[in-house]
mmCIF file of C-alpha atoms in Angstrom:
data_model
loop_
_atom_site.group_PDB
_atom_site.id
_atom_site.type_symbol
_atom_site.label_atom_id
_atom_site.label_comp_id
_atom_site.label_asym_id
_atom_site.label_seq_id
_atom_site.Cartn_x
_atom_site.Cartn_y
_atom_site.Cartn_z
ATOM 1 C CA MET U 24 129.515 103.164 126.884
ATOM 2 C CA ASN U 25 127.295 105.919 125.782
ATOM 3 C CA ASN U 26 124.105 104.759 124.457
ATOM 4 C CA LEU U 27 122.847 107.893 123.652
ATOM 5 C CA ARG U 28 125.725 108.422 121.345
ATOM 6 C CA VAL U 29 125.803 105.256 119.899
ATOM 7 C CA LEU U 30 121.852 105.941 118.733
ATOM 8 C CA ARG U 31 122.725 109.296 117.179
ATOM 9 C CA SER U 32 125.106 108.359 115.344
ATOM 10 C CA ALA U 33 123.514 105.297 113.567
ATOM 11 C CA ASN U 34 120.954 107.701 113.023
ATOM 12 C CA VAL U 35 122.763 110.220 111.013
ATOM 13 C CA LEU U 36 123.979 107.026 109.082
ATOM 14 C CA LEU U 37 120.691 105.345 108.164
ATOM 15 C CA LEU U 38 119.628 108.980 107.220
ATOM 16 C CA LEU U 39 122.171 109.660 105.188
ATOM 17 C CA THR U 40 121.943 106.031 103.336
ATOM 18 C CA GLY U 41 117.993 106.827 102.900
ATOM 19 C CA TYR U 42 117.115 103.886 105.253
ATOM 20 C CA GLN U 43 115.296 106.419 107.830
ATOM 21 C CA MET U 44 113.450 109.953 107.703
ATOM 22 C CA HIS U 45 113.420 109.998 111.154
ATOM 23 C CA TRP U 46 115.299 112.524 114.090
ATOM 24 C CA PHE U 47 116.160 110.650 117.031
ATOM 25 C CA ASP U 48 115.398 113.543 119.879
ATOM 26 C CA SER U 49 118.336 112.976 122.525
ATOM 27 C CA LYS U 50 115.936 114.739 124.967
ATOM 28 C CA GLN U 51 112.741 112.659 124.672
ATOM 29 C CA GLN U 52 114.589 109.846 123.567
ATOM 30 C CA ARG U 53 112.000 108.784 120.723
ATOM 31 C CA TYR U 54 112.383 109.067 117.131
ATOM 32 C CA ARG U 55 110.404 111.848 115.560
ATOM 33 C CA ILE U 56 109.866 112.927 111.799
ATOM 34 C CA SER U 57 112.436 115.141 110.423
ATOM 35 C CA LEU U 58 111.723 117.415 107.344
ATOM 36 C CA PRO U 59 115.581 116.705 105.872
ATOM 37 C CA GLY U 60 115.094 113.326 106.637
ATOM 38 C CA ALA U 61 111.641 112.881 104.686
ATOM 39 C CA VAL U 62 113.657 115.767 101.830
ATOM 40 C CA ASN U 63 116.635 113.636 101.113
ATOM 41 C CA VAL U 64 114.895 110.518 100.641
ATOM 42 C CA PHE U 65 112.707 111.910 98.164
ATOM 43 C CA VAL U 66 115.454 113.012 96.721
ATOM 44 C CA LEU U 67 117.354 109.701 96.373
ATOM 45 C CA ALA U 68 113.986 108.164 95.078
ATOM 46 C CA CYS U 69 114.783 110.715 92.344
ATOM 47 C CA ILE U 70 117.548 109.939 91.834
ATOM 48 C CA TYR U 71 116.764 106.165 91.683
ATOM 49 C CA ALA U 72 113.778 106.858 89.597
ATOM 50 C CA ALA U 73 116.092 108.448 87.021
ATOM 51 C CA CYS U 74 118.839 105.734 87.391
ATOM 52 C CA PHE U 75 115.777 102.974 86.969
ATOM 53 C CA ALA U 76 114.928 104.655 83.196
ATOM 54 C CA GLN U 77 118.247 104.082 81.953
ATOM 55 C CA HIS U 78 117.250 100.128 81.929
ATOM 56 C CA PHE U 79 114.122 100.395 79.230
ATOM 57 C CA GLN U 80 117.553 102.894 77.327
ATOM 58 C CA ASN U 81 119.631 101.355 74.710
ATOM 59 C CA SER U 82 122.999 101.343 77.549
ATOM 60 C CA ALA U 83 126.010 99.788 76.221
ATOM 61 C CA MET U 84 126.919 97.688 79.686
ATOM 62 C CA LEU U 85 123.157 96.207 79.228
ATOM 63 C CA LYS U 86 124.125 95.665 75.063
ATOM 64 C CA THR U 87 127.548 93.997 76.354
ATOM 65 C CA LEU U 88 126.295 92.188 78.856
ATOM 66 C CA LEU U 89 123.264 90.740 76.584
ATOM 67 C CA ASP U 90 126.234 89.848 74.195
ATOM 68 C CA VAL U 91 128.451 87.982 75.762
ATOM 69 C CA SER U 92 125.321 85.812 77.762
ATOM 70 C CA PRO U 93 121.732 86.355 77.942
ATOM 71 C CA PHE U 94 121.787 84.512 81.668
ATOM 72 C CA LEU U 95 123.818 86.985 82.555
ATOM 73 C CA SER U 96 121.822 90.216 81.262
ATOM 74 C CA GLY U 97 118.429 88.710 82.585
ATOM 75 C CA LEU U 98 119.967 88.483 86.116
ATOM 76 C CA THR U 99 120.857 92.031 85.711
ATOM 77 C CA ARG U 100 117.299 92.804 84.834
ATOM 78 C CA LEU U 101 115.850 91.159 87.349
ATOM 79 C CA GLN U 102 118.308 92.591 89.928
ATOM 80 C CA LEU U 103 116.999 95.869 88.554
ATOM 81 C CA LEU U 104 112.995 95.090 88.805
ATOM 82 C CA LEU U 105 113.292 93.659 92.462
ATOM 83 C CA SER U 106 114.859 97.025 93.420
ATOM 84 C CA VAL U 107 111.838 98.644 92.958
ATOM 85 C CA LYS U 108 109.989 96.094 95.146
ATOM 86 C CA VAL U 109 113.268 96.635 97.469
ATOM 87 C CA PHE U 110 113.037 100.284 97.686
ATOM 88 C CA SER U 111 109.905 101.121 97.994
ATOM 89 C CA TYR U 112 109.782 97.969 101.148
ATOM 90 C CA ALA U 113 112.670 99.338 102.765
ATOM 91 C CA VAL U 114 110.878 102.727 103.019
ATOM 92 C CA PHE U 115 107.990 101.695 104.495
ATOM 93 C CA ALA U 116 109.793 99.277 106.733
ATOM 94 C CA SER U 117 112.168 101.543 108.512
ATOM 95 C CA VAL U 118 108.613 104.170 109.748
ATOM 96 C CA ARG U 119 107.120 100.669 111.332
ATOM 97 C CA ALA U 120 110.419 99.922 112.318
ATOM 98 C CA VAL U 121 111.460 103.446 113.922
ATOM 99 C CA GLY U 122 107.208 103.277 115.950
ATOM 100 C CA VAL U 123 108.929 99.716 117.928
ATOM 101 C CA ALA U 124 112.424 101.327 118.611
ATOM 102 C CA ASN U 125 110.312 104.135 120.632
ATOM 103 C CA GLU U 126 109.238 101.819 123.316
ATOM 104 C CA LEU U 127 112.594 99.920 123.151
ATOM 105 C CA THR U 128 114.791 102.555 123.920
ATOM 106 C CA VAL U 129 112.933 103.616 126.491
ATOM 107 C CA SER U 130 114.174 100.686 128.115
ATOM 108 C CA LEU U 131 117.712 101.122 127.587
ATOM 109 C CA PRO U 132 119.782 103.184 129.740
ATOM 110 C CA MET U 133 121.366 106.698 128.062
ATOM 111 C CA THR U 134 124.322 107.392 131.196
ATOM 112 C CA ASN U 135 127.656 107.465 130.058
ATOM 113 C CA ALA U 136 129.439 104.871 131.535
ATOM 114 C CA PRO U 137 133.241 106.008 131.640
ATOM 115 C CA GLY U 138 136.078 103.597 131.764
ATOM 116 C CA ARG U 139 138.435 102.247 129.364
ATOM 117 C CA ARG U 140 136.026 98.575 128.828
ATOM 118 C CA CYS U 141 132.999 100.699 128.129
ATOM 119 C CA VAL U 142 135.174 102.922 124.673
ATOM 120 C CA VAL U 143 136.200 99.966 123.766
ATOM 121 C CA LYS U 144 132.443 98.190 123.868
ATOM 122 C CA GLU U 145 131.151 101.500 122.075
ATOM 123 C CA LEU U 146 133.961 101.525 119.213
ATOM 124 C CA ILE U 147 132.586 97.312 119.032
ATOM 125 C CA ALA U 148 128.972 99.533 118.204
ATOM 126 C CA TYR U 149 130.517 101.709 115.550
ATOM 127 C CA ALA U 150 132.410 98.690 113.886
ATOM 128 C CA LEU U 151 128.789 96.906 113.654
ATOM 129 C CA LEU U 152 127.317 99.975 112.177
ATOM 130 C CA GLY U 153 130.459 100.710 109.797
ATOM 131 C CA ALA U 154 132.362 97.596 108.835
ATOM 132 C CA THR U 155 130.460 97.001 105.285
ATOM 133 C CA PHE U 156 130.740 100.943 104.272
ATOM 134 C CA VAL U 157 135.338 100.053 105.069
ATOM 135 C CA VAL U 158 135.429 96.905 103.145
ATOM 136 C CA LEU U 159 133.255 99.537 100.341
ATOM 137 C CA LEU U 160 135.500 102.595 100.586
ATOM 138 C CA SER U 161 138.714 100.228 100.635
ATOM 139 C CA PHE U 162 137.692 98.083 96.802
ATOM 140 C CA GLY U 163 136.080 101.578 95.282
ATOM 141 C CA LEU U 164 140.035 103.273 95.841
ATOM 142 C CA TYR U 165 141.418 100.298 94.657
ATOM 143 C CA ILE U 166 139.209 100.442 92.091
ATOM 144 C CA GLY U 167 139.903 103.638 91.359
ATOM 145 C CA TYR U 168 143.622 104.143 90.908
ATOM 146 C CA GLU U 169 143.380 100.942 88.579
ATOM 147 C CA MET U 170 140.560 103.087 86.693
ATOM 148 C CA ASP U 171 143.573 106.331 87.149
ATOM 149 C CA PHE U 172 140.538 107.076 88.906
ATOM 150 C CA LYS U 173 138.406 108.021 85.999
ATOM 151 C CA LEU U 174 134.622 107.665 86.018
ATOM 152 C CA PRO U 175 132.493 105.700 83.403
ATOM 153 C CA PRO U 176 129.942 106.263 81.267
ATOM 154 C CA LEU U 177 127.194 108.209 82.791
ATOM 155 C CA LYS U 178 124.486 105.570 81.356
ATOM 156 C CA ASP U 179 126.887 103.568 82.547
ATOM 157 C CA ILE U 180 127.154 104.625 86.357
ATOM 158 C CA MET U 181 123.573 105.086 86.823
ATOM 159 C CA ILE U 182 122.766 101.372 85.956
ATOM 160 C CA GLY U 183 124.891 100.729 88.205
ATOM 161 C CA THR U 184 123.319 103.180 90.886
ATOM 162 C CA ALA U 185 119.746 101.417 90.205
ATOM 163 C CA LEU U 186 121.360 98.370 91.290
ATOM 164 C CA PHE U 187 123.385 99.388 94.146
ATOM 165 C CA LEU U 188 120.304 101.975 95.322
ATOM 166 C CA PRO U 189 118.386 99.911 96.673
ATOM 167 C CA HIS U 190 120.726 97.612 98.565
ATOM 168 C CA LEU U 191 122.109 100.319 100.508
ATOM 169 C CA VAL U 192 118.392 101.438 101.931
ATOM 170 C CA LEU U 193 117.632 98.083 102.856
ATOM 171 C CA ALA U 194 121.262 97.363 104.392
ATOM 172 C CA GLY U 195 120.366 99.726 106.499
ATOM 173 C CA ALA U 196 117.319 97.299 108.162
ATOM 174 C CA LEU U 197 120.232 95.179 108.749
ATOM 175 C CA ARG U 198 122.577 98.184 110.403
ATOM 176 C CA PHE U 199 119.619 98.880 112.621
ATOM 177 C CA TYR U 200 118.710 96.161 113.595
ATOM 178 C CA ASN U 201 122.663 95.411 115.109
ATOM 179 C CA ILE U 202 123.059 98.599 117.185
ATOM 180 C CA PHE U 203 119.898 97.324 118.930
ATOM 181 C CA ALA U 204 121.068 93.799 119.242
ATOM 182 C CA TRP U 205 124.768 94.949 120.347
ATOM 183 C CA LEU U 206 122.802 97.725 123.018
ATOM 184 C CA THR U 207 120.526 95.511 124.232
ATOM 185 C CA ARG U 208 122.957 92.803 124.966
ATOM 186 C CA GLU U 209 124.691 95.600 127.321
ATOM 187 C CA ARG U 210 121.473 96.112 129.151
ATOM 188 C CA LEU U 211 120.994 92.557 130.217
ATOM 189 C CA SER U 212 124.799 92.787 131.186
ATOM 190 C CA GLN U 213 123.918 95.285 132.778
ATOM 191 C CA LEU U 214 121.075 94.120 134.507
ATOM 192 C CA GLN U 215 122.745 90.566 135.441
ATOM 193 C CA THR U 216 125.420 92.905 137.369
ATOM 194 C CA ASP U 217 122.721 94.228 139.447
ATOM 195 C CA VAL U 218 120.898 91.115 140.394
ATOM 196 C CA ASP U 219 124.242 89.430 141.640
ATOM 197 C CA GLU U 220 124.510 92.045 143.741
ATOM 198 C CA LEU U 221 121.158 92.248 144.356
ATOM 199 C CA LEU U 222 121.252 88.486 145.552
ATOM 200 C CA SER U 223 124.961 88.565 147.208
ATOM 201 C CA LEU U 224 123.942 90.896 149.506
ATOM 202 C CA SER U 225 120.530 89.073 150.634
ATOM 203 C CA GLN U 226 122.942 85.972 150.480
ATOM 204 C CA VAL U 227 125.473 87.983 153.502
ATOM 205 C CA ARG U 228 122.422 88.709 154.988
ATOM 206 C CA THR U 229 120.840 85.442 156.054
ATOM 207 C CA GLU U 230 124.289 83.921 156.199
ATOM 208 C CA LEU U 231 124.684 86.397 159.602
ATOM 209 C CA GLN U 232 121.368 85.941 160.593
ATOM 210 C CA LEU U 233 122.284 81.708 160.582
ATOM 211 C CA VAL U 234 125.383 82.469 161.726
ATOM 212 C CA ALA U 235 124.399 84.383 165.082
ATOM 213 C CA GLY U 236 121.813 81.556 165.491
ATOM 214 C CA GLY U 237 118.462 83.677 165.071
ATOM 215 C CA SER U 238 119.354 85.968 168.058
ATOM 216 C CA THR U 239 119.774 89.046 166.383
ATOM 217 C CA ALA U 240 116.461 90.312 165.377
ATOM 218 C CA PRO U 241 116.479 91.491 161.408
ATOM 219 C CA ASP U 242 115.839 95.001 160.328
ATOM 220 C CA PRO U 243 112.043 94.866 159.272
ATOM 221 C CA ALA U 244 112.840 97.285 156.625
ATOM 222 C CA ALA U 245 115.653 96.110 154.766
ATOM 223 C CA ALA U 246 114.381 92.421 153.722
ATOM 224 C CA PRO U 247 111.038 94.221 151.690
ATOM 225 C CA THR U 248 113.550 96.544 150.053
ATOM 226 C CA HIS U 249 115.851 93.650 148.707
ATOM 227 C CA VAL U 250 112.351 92.071 147.067
ATOM 228 C CA ASP U 251 111.054 95.298 145.766
ATOM 229 C CA ASN U 252 114.420 96.360 144.231
ATOM 230 C CA LEU U 253 114.902 92.388 142.662
ATOM 231 C CA LEU U 254 110.888 92.694 141.600
ATOM 232 C CA SER U 255 111.729 95.921 140.181
ATOM 233 C CA GLN U 256 114.574 94.422 138.114
ATOM 234 C CA CYS U 257 112.553 91.810 136.781
ATOM 235 C CA GLU U 258 109.779 94.254 136.202
ATOM 236 C CA GLN U 259 112.830 96.317 133.546
ATOM 237 C CA LEU U 260 113.632 92.574 132.047
ATOM 238 C CA GLN U 261 110.056 91.448 131.527
ATOM 239 C CA LEU U 262 109.917 95.105 129.141
ATOM 240 C CA LEU U 263 113.395 94.829 127.649
ATOM 241 C CA ALA U 264 112.399 91.418 126.516
ATOM 242 C CA LYS U 265 109.002 91.967 125.108
ATOM 243 C CA HIS U 266 110.107 95.614 123.536
ATOM 244 C CA PHE U 267 112.872 93.380 121.433
ATOM 245 C CA SER U 268 110.997 90.896 120.628
ATOM 246 C CA ASP U 269 108.585 93.136 119.394
ATOM 247 C CA PHE U 270 111.282 94.863 117.137
ATOM 248 C CA PHE U 271 112.681 91.064 115.876
ATOM 249 C CA GLU U 272 108.963 90.680 114.664
ATOM 250 C CA CYS U 273 109.147 93.937 113.087
ATOM 251 C CA MET U 274 112.809 93.515 111.476
ATOM 252 C CA GLN U 275 112.579 90.134 110.392
ATOM 253 C CA HIS U 276 110.780 90.538 107.268
ATOM 254 C CA SER U 277 113.230 92.806 106.027
ATOM 255 C CA LEU U 278 115.831 90.828 106.964
ATOM 256 C CA LEU U 279 114.707 88.023 105.358
ATOM 257 C CA LEU U 280 114.140 90.090 102.347
ATOM 258 C CA LEU U 281 117.422 91.027 102.601
ATOM 259 C CA LEU U 282 118.583 87.471 102.317
ATOM 260 C CA GLY U 283 116.800 86.998 98.915
ATOM 261 C CA PHE U 284 118.579 89.744 97.246
ATOM 262 C CA ASN U 285 121.931 89.042 98.413
ATOM 263 C CA GLY U 286 120.887 85.444 96.997
ATOM 264 C CA ASN U 287 120.660 87.373 93.509
ATOM 265 C CA CYS U 288 123.544 89.158 93.944
ATOM 266 C CA LEU U 289 125.682 86.100 94.858
ATOM 267 C CA LEU U 290 124.520 84.689 91.599
ATOM 268 C CA PHE U 291 125.200 87.483 89.148
ATOM 269 C CA GLY U 292 128.435 87.049 90.977
ATOM 270 C CA ILE U 293 129.433 83.222 90.584
ATOM 271 C CA TYR U 294 127.686 82.853 87.396
ATOM 272 C CA SER U 295 130.648 86.380 85.906
ATOM 273 C CA TYR U 296 133.567 85.209 87.868
ATOM 274 C CA VAL U 297 133.189 81.378 86.422
ATOM 275 C CA TYR U 298 132.623 82.185 82.694
ATOM 276 C CA TYR U 299 134.763 85.193 83.296
ATOM 277 C CA SER U 300 137.641 83.559 84.327
ATOM 278 C CA SER U 301 137.472 80.700 81.753
ATOM 279 C CA THR U 302 136.401 82.521 78.472
ATOM 280 C CA TRP U 303 135.387 85.855 78.867
ATOM 281 C CA HIS U 304 139.293 87.148 80.608
ATOM 282 C CA ILE U 305 141.193 87.382 76.813
ATOM 283 C CA LEU U 306 139.096 90.053 76.095
ATOM 284 C CA PHE U 307 140.154 92.520 78.339
ATOM 285 C CA ASN U 308 144.076 93.408 79.386
ATOM 286 C CA ASP U 309 145.556 93.076 82.854
ATOM 287 C CA ARG U 310 144.299 96.169 84.184
ATOM 288 C CA GLN U 311 140.643 95.872 83.112
ATOM 289 C CA GLN U 312 141.416 91.888 84.703
ATOM 290 C CA ARG U 313 142.256 93.321 87.850
ATOM 291 C CA VAL U 314 139.100 96.212 88.563
ATOM 292 C CA PHE U 315 136.856 92.796 87.267
ATOM 293 C CA TYR U 316 138.118 90.773 89.510
ATOM 294 C CA ALA U 317 138.387 93.398 92.543
ATOM 295 C CA GLY U 318 134.562 94.452 91.668
ATOM 296 C CA ASN U 319 133.529 90.748 92.023
ATOM 297 C CA ALA U 320 135.376 90.067 95.270
ATOM 298 C CA CYS U 321 133.548 93.205 96.883
ATOM 299 C CA ILE U 322 130.210 91.798 96.155
ATOM 300 C CA TYR U 323 131.279 88.820 98.344
ATOM 301 C CA ALA U 324 133.411 91.096 100.710
ATOM 302 C CA CYS U 325 130.206 93.331 101.517
ATOM 303 C CA ILE U 326 127.846 90.646 101.848
ATOM 304 C CA GLY U 327 129.794 88.549 103.764
ATOM 305 C CA CYS U 328 130.854 91.375 106.086
ATOM 306 C CA ASP U 329 126.836 92.100 106.794
ATOM 307 C CA TYR U 330 126.110 88.740 107.756
ATOM 308 C CA ALA U 331 129.587 88.296 109.685
ATOM 309 C CA CYS U 332 128.081 91.620 111.901
ATOM 310 C CA LEU U 333 124.578 90.139 111.876
ATOM 311 C CA LEU U 334 125.513 87.190 113.188
ATOM 312 C CA LEU U 335 128.340 88.370 116.048
ATOM 313 C CA ALA U 336 125.849 90.615 117.275
ATOM 314 C CA GLN U 337 123.028 88.176 117.474
ATOM 315 C CA THR U 338 125.299 85.594 118.916
ATOM 316 C CA LEU U 339 126.702 87.954 121.282
ATOM 317 C CA LEU U 340 123.226 88.992 122.441
ATOM 318 C CA GLU U 341 122.484 84.948 123.036
ATOM 319 C CA GLN U 342 125.592 84.423 125.080
ATOM 320 C CA GLN U 343 124.822 87.578 127.274
ATOM 321 C CA ARG U 344 121.045 85.593 127.651
ATOM 322 C CA LEU U 345 122.690 82.382 128.242
ATOM 323 C CA ARG U 346 125.452 84.093 131.063
ATOM 324 C CA PHE U 347 122.431 85.528 132.594
ATOM 325 C CA TRP U 348 120.366 82.590 132.846
ATOM 326 C CA THR U 349 123.001 80.072 133.874
ATOM 327 C CA CYS U 350 123.727 82.467 136.557
ATOM 328 C CA LEU U 351 120.072 82.654 137.730
ATOM 329 C CA SER U 352 120.195 79.113 137.938
ATOM 330 C CA GLU U 353 123.043 78.498 139.222
ATOM 331 C CA ARG U 354 121.753 80.619 142.187
ATOM 332 C CA LEU U 355 118.462 78.727 142.714
ATOM 333 C CA ALA U 356 120.604 75.626 143.016
ATOM 334 C CA GLN U 357 121.986 76.861 145.956
ATOM 335 C CA SER U 358 118.764 76.596 148.944
ATOM 336 C CA THR U 359 121.142 79.875 150.703
ATOM 337 C CA ALA U 360 121.788 81.576 147.700
ATOM 338 C CA VAL U 361 118.241 83.479 146.907
ATOM 339 C CA ALA U 362 115.958 83.902 150.470
ATOM 340 C CA LYS U 363 112.386 82.617 149.726
ATOM 341 C CA PRO U 364 110.820 85.844 149.651
ATOM 342 C CA MET U 365 113.395 86.062 146.023
ATOM 343 C CA ARG U 366 112.857 82.622 144.543
ATOM 344 C CA ARG U 367 109.797 82.815 143.244
ATOM 345 C CA THR U 368 110.712 86.557 141.071
ATOM 346 C CA VAL U 369 113.855 84.181 140.248
ATOM 347 C CA LYS U 370 112.679 82.012 138.677
ATOM 348 C CA ASN U 371 110.124 84.455 137.159
ATOM 349 C CA MET U 372 113.471 86.027 135.592
ATOM 350 C CA ARG U 373 114.772 82.619 134.578
ATOM 351 C CA ASP U 374 111.997 81.385 132.975
ATOM 352 C CA ILE U 375 112.020 85.362 130.964
ATOM 353 C CA LEU U 376 114.994 85.005 129.145
ATOM 354 C CA HIS U 377 114.883 81.159 128.573
ATOM 355 C CA ASN U 378 111.765 82.023 126.973
ATOM 356 C CA SER U 379 111.658 85.446 125.666
ATOM 357 C CA PHE U 380 114.797 85.545 123.663
ATOM 358 C CA ARG U 381 114.303 82.689 121.260
ATOM 359 C CA PHE U 382 113.837 84.352 118.260
ATOM 360 C CA ARG U 383 112.446 82.697 114.957
ATOM 361 C CA PHE U 384 112.545 83.923 111.746
ATOM 362 C CA LEU U 385 108.061 83.413 110.869
ATOM 363 C CA SER U 386 107.330 81.919 113.424
ATOM 364 C CA PHE U 387 109.793 78.283 112.717
ATOM 365 C CA TRP U 388 112.733 79.496 111.773
ATOM 366 C CA ARG U 389 115.696 79.925 115.096
ATOM 367 C CA PHE U 390 117.687 82.732 114.522
ATOM 368 C CA ASN U 391 121.306 81.146 115.545
ATOM 369 C CA LEU U 392 124.234 80.934 114.200
ATOM 370 C CA ALA U 393 123.993 77.220 113.450
ATOM 371 C CA ASN U 394 120.774 77.837 111.201
ATOM 372 C CA PHE U 395 122.061 80.706 109.412
ATOM 373 C CA ILE U 396 125.469 78.937 107.742
ATOM 374 C CA LEU U 397 122.992 76.218 107.479
ATOM 375 C CA LEU U 398 120.355 78.535 105.560
ATOM 376 C CA LEU U 399 123.897 80.631 103.510
ATOM 377 C CA LEU U 400 125.736 76.794 102.368
ATOM 378 C CA LEU U 401 122.000 75.649 101.025
ATOM 379 C CA GLN U 402 121.521 79.143 99.201
ATOM 380 C CA ILE U 403 125.224 78.989 97.864
ATOM 381 C CA LEU U 404 124.555 75.235 96.720
ATOM 382 C CA ILE U 405 121.451 76.516 94.585
ATOM 383 C CA ILE U 406 123.375 78.857 92.929
ATOM 384 C CA ALA U 407 126.191 76.595 92.387
ATOM 385 C CA LEU U 408 123.200 73.901 90.902
ATOM 386 C CA ILE U 409 122.340 77.003 89.052
ATOM 387 C CA VAL U 410 125.558 77.555 87.685
ATOM 388 C CA ILE U 411 126.605 73.754 86.945
ATOM 389 C CA TYR U 412 123.722 73.746 84.624
ATOM 390 C CA HIS U 413 124.262 76.705 82.416
ATOM 391 C CA TYR U 414 127.978 75.993 82.558
ATOM 392 C CA LEU U 415 127.301 72.268 81.456
ATOM 393 C CA ASP U 416 124.173 73.286 79.122
ATOM 394 C CA ASP U 417 126.709 75.496 77.076
ATOM 395 C CA ALA U 418 129.818 73.485 77.243
ATOM 396 C CA ILE U 419 127.117 70.514 75.045
ATOM 397 C CA LEU U 420 125.963 73.386 72.841
ATOM 398 C CA MET U 421 129.445 74.405 72.012
ATOM 399 C CA THR U 422 130.147 70.774 71.233
ATOM 400 C CA ASN U 423 127.381 70.343 69.184
ATOM 401 C CA GLU U 424 128.392 73.044 66.872
ATOM 402 C CA ARG U 425 131.740 71.858 66.416
ATOM 403 C CA PHE U 426 130.447 68.241 65.251
ATOM 404 C CA ASP U 427 128.075 70.352 62.724
ATOM 405 C CA SER U 428 130.955 72.495 61.665
ATOM 406 C CA ASN U 429 133.512 69.302 60.949
ATOM 407 C CA ASP U 430 130.353 68.009 59.170
ATOM 408 C CA ASP U 431 129.530 70.872 56.979
ATOM 409 C CA ASP U 432 133.473 70.802 56.161
ATOM 410 C CA GLU U 433 133.454 67.095 55.015
#
């Protein structure tokens, strides 16, 4: 896999979406500030400011939302207000993340490894980077087809941009993390292969000496070479673990903020779907209904795709760490598998794999597949309770109005 090409592709995409203003220098393997990137972020900020200003204007879409559901209108305004903080924080956090990523890129080899398997790995990296955009484009084309590719009013487009642009920028943090998690996983796999080969050669040498009954004098330069090589691998593993741990610490707040931001989007989507399916759909024709359902489904599909990519990258990294740890443990369990001068180094590598790749959000919540799904289920449960509460409250109000109307008729 060509790590340089993957990092460059990720950098171009994140530059276009406004998450980064740094350019990845392939020669120095570092991110550096670039004038086009800074100008791009400034232009996007100006566009966002102009679109956000429509929040204070008499927009037909906001008026319709207020007439249909004051709660839905409040959610829209809350999302707009959150977007200001999200956009500002995303730009600030990206600068910090690039500084930490510079240290991590040093631990990643940039050489191109040929082979079909490496091509597949590179394609997986691109899928982690752009899968959500494919989903978004698919829904966009379908909605455009249903609308005969006619644009809605400009004010509605600007409100939609004000809602969507901060999410697009902040979601760049998730894609940035996915790429480095995948590259770190590949680096761990490479280190495991190198260490396994080194220990296998050492084991063969030890067995040959045992067969010879110790009559053959060992090469005085060979054993120290194996020990030094293993020690070098241990230092590289320790450096990789430290830099990726620092990278996670820097990215965790962006990922948590995106989780909360998506929660508000899901509440908006589920609330509007429940009320549209029960009452509002009678106000629209069949084509408008299909547009609404497609737009509503797009919210769940894009958020779900983002989360799926994040969990896939993290799970694959965790599985590779576990394979490496298991390999070293099995070697240590065999008395003749690891030479005595190497055992301490192998134990240190096993300890690094056990301790340094266990990441926790805010130092208490373990980041893994089970805990993340549990958090999402809790978030969906809270959203469901809010929707049920408002739905029942509205049903009670409608029932009371009917009783009052019947009393007036009598």
